[in-house]
Tab-separated table of C-alpha atoms in Angstrom:
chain	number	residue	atom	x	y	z
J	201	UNK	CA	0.000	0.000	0.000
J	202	UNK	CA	1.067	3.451	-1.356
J	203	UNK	CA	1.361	6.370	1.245
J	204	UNK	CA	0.793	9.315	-0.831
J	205	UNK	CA	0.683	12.206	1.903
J	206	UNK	CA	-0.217	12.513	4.411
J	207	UNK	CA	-20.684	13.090	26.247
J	208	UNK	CA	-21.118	12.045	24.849
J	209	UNK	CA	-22.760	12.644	28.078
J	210	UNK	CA	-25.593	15.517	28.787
J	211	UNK	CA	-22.904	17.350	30.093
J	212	UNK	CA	-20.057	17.228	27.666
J	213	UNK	CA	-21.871	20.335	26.059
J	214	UNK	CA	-20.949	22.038	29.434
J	215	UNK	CA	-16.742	21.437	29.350
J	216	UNK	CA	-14.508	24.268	27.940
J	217	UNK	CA	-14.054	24.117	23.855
J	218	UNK	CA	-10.670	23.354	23.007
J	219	UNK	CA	-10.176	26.771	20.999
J	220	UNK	CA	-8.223	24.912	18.297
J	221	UNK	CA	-9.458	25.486	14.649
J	222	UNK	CA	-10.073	21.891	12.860
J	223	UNK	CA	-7.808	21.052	9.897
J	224	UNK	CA	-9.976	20.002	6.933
J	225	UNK	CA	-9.015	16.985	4.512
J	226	UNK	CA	-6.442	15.252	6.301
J	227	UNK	CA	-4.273	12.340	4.420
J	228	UNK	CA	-5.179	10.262	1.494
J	229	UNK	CA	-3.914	6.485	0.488
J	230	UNK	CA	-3.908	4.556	-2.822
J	231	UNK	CA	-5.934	1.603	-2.481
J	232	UNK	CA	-4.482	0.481	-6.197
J	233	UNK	CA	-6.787	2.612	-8.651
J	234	UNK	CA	-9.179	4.028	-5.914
J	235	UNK	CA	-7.954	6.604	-3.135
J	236	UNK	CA	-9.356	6.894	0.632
J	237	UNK	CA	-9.332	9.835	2.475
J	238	UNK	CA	-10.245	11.572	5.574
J	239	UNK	CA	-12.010	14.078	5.787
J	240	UNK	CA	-12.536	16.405	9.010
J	241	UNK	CA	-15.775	17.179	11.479
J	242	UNK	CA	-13.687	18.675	13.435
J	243	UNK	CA	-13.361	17.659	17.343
J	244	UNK	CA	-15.380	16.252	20.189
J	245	UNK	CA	-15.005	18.242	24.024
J	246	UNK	CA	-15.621	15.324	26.512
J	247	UNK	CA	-14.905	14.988	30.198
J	248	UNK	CA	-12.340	12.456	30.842
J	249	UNK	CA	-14.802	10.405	32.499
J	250	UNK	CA	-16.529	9.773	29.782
J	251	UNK	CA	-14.051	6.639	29.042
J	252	UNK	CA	-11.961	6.527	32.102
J	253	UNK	CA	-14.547	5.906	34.888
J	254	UNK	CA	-14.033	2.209	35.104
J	255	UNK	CA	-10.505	2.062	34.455
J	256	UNK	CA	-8.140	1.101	37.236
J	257	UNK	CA	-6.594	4.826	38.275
J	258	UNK	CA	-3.217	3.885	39.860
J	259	UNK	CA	-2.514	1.660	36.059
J	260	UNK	CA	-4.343	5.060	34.489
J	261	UNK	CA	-2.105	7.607	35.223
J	262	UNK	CA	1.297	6.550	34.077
J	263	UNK	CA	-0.090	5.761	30.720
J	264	UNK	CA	-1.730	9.249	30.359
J	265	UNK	CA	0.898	10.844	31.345
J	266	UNK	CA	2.951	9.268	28.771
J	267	UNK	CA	0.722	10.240	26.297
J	268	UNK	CA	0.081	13.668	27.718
J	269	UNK	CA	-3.609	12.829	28.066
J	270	UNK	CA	-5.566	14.414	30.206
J	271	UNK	CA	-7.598	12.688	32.698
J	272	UNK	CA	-10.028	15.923	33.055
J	273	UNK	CA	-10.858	16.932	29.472
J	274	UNK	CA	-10.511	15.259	25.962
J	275	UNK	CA	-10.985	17.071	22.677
J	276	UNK	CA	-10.669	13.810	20.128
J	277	UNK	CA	-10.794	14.653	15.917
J	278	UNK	CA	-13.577	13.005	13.781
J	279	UNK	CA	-12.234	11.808	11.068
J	280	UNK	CA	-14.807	10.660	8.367
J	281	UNK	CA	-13.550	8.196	6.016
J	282	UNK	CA	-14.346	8.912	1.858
J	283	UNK	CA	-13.723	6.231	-0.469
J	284	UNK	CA	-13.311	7.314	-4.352
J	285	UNK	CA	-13.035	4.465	-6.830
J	286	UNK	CA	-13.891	6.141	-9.686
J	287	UNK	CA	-17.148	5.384	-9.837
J	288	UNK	CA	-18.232	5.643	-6.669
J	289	UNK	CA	-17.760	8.310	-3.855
J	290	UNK	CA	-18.277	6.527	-0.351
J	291	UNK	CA	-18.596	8.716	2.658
J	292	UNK	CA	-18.277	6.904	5.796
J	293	UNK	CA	-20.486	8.604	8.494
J	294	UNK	CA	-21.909	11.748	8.212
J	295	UNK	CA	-20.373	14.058	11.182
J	296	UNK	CA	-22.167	15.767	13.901
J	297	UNK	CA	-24.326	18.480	11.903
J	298	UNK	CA	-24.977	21.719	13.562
J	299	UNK	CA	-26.701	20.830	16.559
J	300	UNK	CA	-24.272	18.404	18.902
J	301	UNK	CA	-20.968	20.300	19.701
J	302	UNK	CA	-19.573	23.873	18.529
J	303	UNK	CA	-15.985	21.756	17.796
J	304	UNK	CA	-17.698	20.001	15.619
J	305	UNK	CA	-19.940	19.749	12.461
J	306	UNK	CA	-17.410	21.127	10.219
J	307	UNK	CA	-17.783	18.382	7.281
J	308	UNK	CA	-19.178	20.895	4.628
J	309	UNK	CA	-15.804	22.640	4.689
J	310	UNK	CA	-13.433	19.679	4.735
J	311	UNK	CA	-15.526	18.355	1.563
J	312	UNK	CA	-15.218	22.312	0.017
J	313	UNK	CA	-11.256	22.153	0.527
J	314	UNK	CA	-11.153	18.346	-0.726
J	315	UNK	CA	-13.332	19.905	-3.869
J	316	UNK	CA	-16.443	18.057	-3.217
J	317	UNK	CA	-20.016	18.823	-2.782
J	318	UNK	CA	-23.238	16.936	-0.880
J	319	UNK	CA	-24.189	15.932	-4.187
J	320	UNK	CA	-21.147	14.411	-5.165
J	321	UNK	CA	-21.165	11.704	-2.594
J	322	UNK	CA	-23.375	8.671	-4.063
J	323	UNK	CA	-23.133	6.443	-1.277
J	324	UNK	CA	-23.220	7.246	2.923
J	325	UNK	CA	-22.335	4.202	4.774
J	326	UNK	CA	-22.860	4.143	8.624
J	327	UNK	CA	-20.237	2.669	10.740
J	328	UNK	CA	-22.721	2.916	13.917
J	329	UNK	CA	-25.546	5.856	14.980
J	330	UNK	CA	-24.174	7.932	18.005
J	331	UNK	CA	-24.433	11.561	17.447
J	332	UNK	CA	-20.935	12.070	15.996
J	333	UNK	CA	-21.525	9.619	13.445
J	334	UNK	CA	-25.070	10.048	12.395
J	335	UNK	CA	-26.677	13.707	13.233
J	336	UNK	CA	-24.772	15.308	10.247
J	337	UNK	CA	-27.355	13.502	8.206
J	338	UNK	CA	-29.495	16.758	8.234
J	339	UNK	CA	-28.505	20.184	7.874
J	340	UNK	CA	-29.920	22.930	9.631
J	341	UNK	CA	-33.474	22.986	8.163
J	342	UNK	CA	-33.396	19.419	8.971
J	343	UNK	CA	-33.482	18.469	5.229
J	344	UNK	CA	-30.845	15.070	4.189
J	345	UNK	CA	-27.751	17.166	3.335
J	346	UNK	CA	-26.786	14.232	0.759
J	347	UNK	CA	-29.533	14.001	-0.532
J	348	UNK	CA	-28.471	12.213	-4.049
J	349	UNK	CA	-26.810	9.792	-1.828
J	350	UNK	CA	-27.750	6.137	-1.380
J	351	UNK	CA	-27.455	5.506	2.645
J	352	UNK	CA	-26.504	2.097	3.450
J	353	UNK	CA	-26.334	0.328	7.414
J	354	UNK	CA	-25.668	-2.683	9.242
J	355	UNK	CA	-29.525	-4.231	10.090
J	356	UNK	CA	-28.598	-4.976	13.796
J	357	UNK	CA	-27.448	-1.603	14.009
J	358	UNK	CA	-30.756	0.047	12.587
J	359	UNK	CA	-32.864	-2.242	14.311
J	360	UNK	CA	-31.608	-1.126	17.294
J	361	UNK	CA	-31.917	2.308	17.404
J	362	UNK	CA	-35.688	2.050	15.380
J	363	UNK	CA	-36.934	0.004	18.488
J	364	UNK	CA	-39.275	2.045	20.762
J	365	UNK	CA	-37.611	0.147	23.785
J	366	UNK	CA	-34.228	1.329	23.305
J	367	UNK	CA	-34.716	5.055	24.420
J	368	UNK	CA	-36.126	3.473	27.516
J	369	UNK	CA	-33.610	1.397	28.000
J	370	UNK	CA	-30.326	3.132	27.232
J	371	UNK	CA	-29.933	4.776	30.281
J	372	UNK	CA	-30.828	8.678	30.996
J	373	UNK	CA	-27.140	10.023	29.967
J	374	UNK	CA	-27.556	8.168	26.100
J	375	UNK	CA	-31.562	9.061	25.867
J	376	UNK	CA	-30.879	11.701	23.735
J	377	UNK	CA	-28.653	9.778	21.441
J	378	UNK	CA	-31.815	7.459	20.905
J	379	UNK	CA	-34.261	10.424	20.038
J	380	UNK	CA	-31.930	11.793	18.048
J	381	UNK	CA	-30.822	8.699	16.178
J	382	UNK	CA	-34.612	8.181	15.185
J	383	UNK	CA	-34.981	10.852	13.890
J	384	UNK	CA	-32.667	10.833	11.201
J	385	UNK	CA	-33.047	7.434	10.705
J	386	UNK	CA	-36.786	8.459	10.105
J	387	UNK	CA	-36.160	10.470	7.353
J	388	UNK	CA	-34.356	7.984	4.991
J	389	UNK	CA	-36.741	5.232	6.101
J	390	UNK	CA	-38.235	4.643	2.834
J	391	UNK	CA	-34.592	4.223	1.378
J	392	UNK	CA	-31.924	3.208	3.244
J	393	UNK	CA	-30.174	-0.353	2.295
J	394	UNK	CA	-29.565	-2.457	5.280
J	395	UNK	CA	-27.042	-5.453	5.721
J	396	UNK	CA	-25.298	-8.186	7.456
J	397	UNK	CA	-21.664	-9.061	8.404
J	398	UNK	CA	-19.747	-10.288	5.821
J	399	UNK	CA	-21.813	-9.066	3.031
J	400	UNK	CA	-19.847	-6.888	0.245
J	401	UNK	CA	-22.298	-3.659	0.243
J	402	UNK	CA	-20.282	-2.070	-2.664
J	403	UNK	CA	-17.455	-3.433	-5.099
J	404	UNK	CA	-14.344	-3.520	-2.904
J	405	UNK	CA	-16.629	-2.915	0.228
J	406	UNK	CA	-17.563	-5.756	2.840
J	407	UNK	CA	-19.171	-5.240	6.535
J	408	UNK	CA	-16.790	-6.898	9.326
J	409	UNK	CA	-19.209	-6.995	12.646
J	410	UNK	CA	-17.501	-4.824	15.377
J	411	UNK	CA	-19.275	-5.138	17.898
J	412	UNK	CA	-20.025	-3.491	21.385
J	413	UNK	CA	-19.087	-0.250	20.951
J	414	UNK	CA	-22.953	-0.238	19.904
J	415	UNK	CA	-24.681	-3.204	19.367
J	416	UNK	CA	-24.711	-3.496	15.634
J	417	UNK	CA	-21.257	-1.264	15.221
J	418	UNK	CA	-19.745	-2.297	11.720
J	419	UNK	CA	-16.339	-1.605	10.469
J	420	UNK	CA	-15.729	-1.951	6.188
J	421	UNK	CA	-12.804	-3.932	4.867
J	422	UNK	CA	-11.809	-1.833	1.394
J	423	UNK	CA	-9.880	-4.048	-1.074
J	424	UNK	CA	-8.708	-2.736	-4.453
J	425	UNK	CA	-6.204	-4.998	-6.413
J	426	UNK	CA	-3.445	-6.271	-3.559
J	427	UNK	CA	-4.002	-3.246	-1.493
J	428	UNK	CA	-6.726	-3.255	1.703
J	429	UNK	CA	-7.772	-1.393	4.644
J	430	UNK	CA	-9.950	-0.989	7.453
J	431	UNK	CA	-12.348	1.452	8.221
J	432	UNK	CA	-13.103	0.877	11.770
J	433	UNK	CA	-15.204	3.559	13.180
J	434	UNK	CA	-15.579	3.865	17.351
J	435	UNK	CA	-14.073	0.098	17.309
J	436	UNK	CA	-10.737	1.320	18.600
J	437	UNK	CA	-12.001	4.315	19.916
J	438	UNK	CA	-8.656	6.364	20.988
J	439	UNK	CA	-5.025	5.864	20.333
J	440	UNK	CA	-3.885	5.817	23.945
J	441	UNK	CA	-5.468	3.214	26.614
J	442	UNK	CA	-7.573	1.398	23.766
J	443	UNK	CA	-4.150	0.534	22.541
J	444	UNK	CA	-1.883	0.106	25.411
J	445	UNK	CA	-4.723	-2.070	27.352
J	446	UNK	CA	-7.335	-3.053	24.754
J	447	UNK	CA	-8.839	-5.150	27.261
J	448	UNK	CA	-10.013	-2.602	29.813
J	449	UNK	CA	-13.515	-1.454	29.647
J	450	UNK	CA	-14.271	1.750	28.191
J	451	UNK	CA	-17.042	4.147	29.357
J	452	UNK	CA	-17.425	4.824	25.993
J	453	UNK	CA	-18.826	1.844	24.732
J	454	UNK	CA	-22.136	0.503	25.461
J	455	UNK	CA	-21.101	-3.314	25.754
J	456	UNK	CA	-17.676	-3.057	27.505
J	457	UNK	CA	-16.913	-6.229	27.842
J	458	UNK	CA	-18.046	-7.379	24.157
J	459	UNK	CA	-16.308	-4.155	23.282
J	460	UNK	CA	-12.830	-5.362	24.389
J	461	UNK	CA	-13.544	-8.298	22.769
J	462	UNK	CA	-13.768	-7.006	19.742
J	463	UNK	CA	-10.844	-4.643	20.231
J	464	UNK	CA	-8.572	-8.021	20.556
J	465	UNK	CA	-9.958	-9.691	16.828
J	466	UNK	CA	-9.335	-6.023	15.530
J	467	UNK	CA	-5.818	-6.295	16.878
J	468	UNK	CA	-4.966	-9.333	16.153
J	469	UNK	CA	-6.154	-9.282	12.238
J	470	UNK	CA	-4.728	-5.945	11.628
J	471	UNK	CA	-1.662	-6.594	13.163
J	472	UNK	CA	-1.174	-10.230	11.075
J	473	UNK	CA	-2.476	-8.956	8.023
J	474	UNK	CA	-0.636	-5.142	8.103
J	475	UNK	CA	-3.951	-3.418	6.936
J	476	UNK	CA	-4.149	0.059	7.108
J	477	UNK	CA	-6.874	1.504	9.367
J	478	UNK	CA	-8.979	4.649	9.621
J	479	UNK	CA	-10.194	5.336	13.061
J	480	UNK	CA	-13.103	8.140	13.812
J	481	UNK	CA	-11.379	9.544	16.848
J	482	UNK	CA	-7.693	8.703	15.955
J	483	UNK	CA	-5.430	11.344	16.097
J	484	UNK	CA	-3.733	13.105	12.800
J	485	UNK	CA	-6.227	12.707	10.682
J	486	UNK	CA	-6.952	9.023	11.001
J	487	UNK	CA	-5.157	7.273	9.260
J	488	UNK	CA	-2.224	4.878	10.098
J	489	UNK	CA	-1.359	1.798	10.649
J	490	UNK	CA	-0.427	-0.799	14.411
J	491	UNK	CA	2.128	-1.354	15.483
J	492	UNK	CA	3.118	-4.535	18.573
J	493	UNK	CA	4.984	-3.574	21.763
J	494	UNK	CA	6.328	-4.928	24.655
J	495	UNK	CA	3.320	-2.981	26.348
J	496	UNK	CA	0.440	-3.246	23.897
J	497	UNK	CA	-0.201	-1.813	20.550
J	498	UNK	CA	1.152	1.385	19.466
J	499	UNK	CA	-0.671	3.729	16.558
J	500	UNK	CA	1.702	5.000	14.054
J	501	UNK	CA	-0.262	7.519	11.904
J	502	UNK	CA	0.610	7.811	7.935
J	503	UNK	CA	3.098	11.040	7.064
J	504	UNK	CA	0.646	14.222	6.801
């Protein structure tokens, strides 16, 4: 593989903004004739807690510190995946929109400086529905902003978030993901595609189940010729204890245990195979590839 250059919770809202502008397109890779990119949203504000509550604190610190995390505040990117083959224009995720976080939402302009428009992507394909992911689907007078694209997600995934019982059952801190999930989901209804793990959506596109992070979370295996990667969404969802202890539990995902599960498989294939991944809330831009350590697994992003 060519490199060619390179909260959640109610009160997330509530933390500090970062006050650091967003880069836009990020770092592209030839996938033989077809390129992937990232593309920016921008960046998340989230109280440490969010992912660190049930993490043992005295094993915690040493590894923030050596990642000069902050156990207080975290400002992660979102970094949406796009997928040109030539035919097709795949846009993985759709960004926040206008009405989660001021950090974020800022997909129009990435696309602008990557010289695309809505209507040039022909194909949105949802890794998993939390707000980051899914509520850029409408703009702000709550019209589809791709509207000539086909929208394509995993059926466990939909069915989830479509059942009446799940904003009851989420717990009050995620109830508004549910409502807002909906929603969306309400207005391509009539004609979204839906499938299964395994299944090869587009040509050079199949599902992998990733699981936990959300119940139906899916992650896309891109092959083109001899060259492959991995979109993997909130799968591995940061770069630091996701990686140097895979198999903690995150408060972050909504299965933690299946979560870390899944986490090991991810490791363990991309790792033996040397695929290149895309990760939503990796750092520079995305897009990189694992590396194995005495202490874990270590992300070594692509050259910007």
């Amino acid at each position: 593989m060519r490199q060619s250059r390179r909260s959640f919770l109610q009160t997330a809202a509530a933390v500090p903004l970062a006050g650091i502008a967003p880069r836009l397109a990020r770092a592209d890779v030839s996938l033989g004739a077809a390129t992937l990119t990232t593309i920016s949203d921008g960046s998340l504000t989230l109280p440490g807690s969010f992912i660190f509550d049930p993490m043992p604190k005295d094993e915690l610190a040493p590894i923030l510190t050596d990642y000069g995390i902050s156990d207080e505040r975290l400002t992660p990117e979102c970094n949406l995946a796009l997928y040109r083959d030539g035919t097709n224009t795949v846009l993985f995720d759709v960004g926040s929109g206008p009405d989660f976080m001021p950090t974020a939402g800022t997909i129009l302009d990435s696309l602008d400086a990557a010289g695309l428009t809505p209507e040039d992507i022909t194909h949105v394909v949802f890794t998993h529905a939390h707000p980051d992911h899914i509520w850029g689907l409408l703009d702000e007078f709550d019209e589809p902003l791709f509207y000539d694209a086909t929208y394509m997600m995993g059926r466990t995934e939909w069915d989830y978030w479509w059942d009446p019982e799940t904003v009851k059952t989420i717990g009050d801190a995620r109830a508004a993901f549910a409502v807002g999930a909906k929603r969306r989901m309400e207005v391509i209804e009539d004609s979204v595609q839906l499938f299964d793990d395994g299944e090869e959506i587009l040509p050079g596109i199949a599902a992998v189940s990733t699981p936990g992070h959300t119940p139906g979370h899916m992650s896309f295996e891109l092959r083109n010729g001899s060259d492959s990667a991995l979109v993997i969404g909130d799968a591995i969802g940061n770069h630091h204890v996701a990686f140097r202890k895979p198999e903690w539990i995150s408060g972050s995902d909504q299965d933690g245990a299946m979560a870390a599960a899944t986490r090991k498989v991810l490791f363990d294939r991309i790792t033996s195979e040397q695929m290149q991944i895309v990760g939503f809330h990796l750092p520079q831009g995305g897009m990189g590839r694992v590396d194995k350590d005495e202490e874990g697994y270590v992300f070594v992003p692509g050259d910007l």
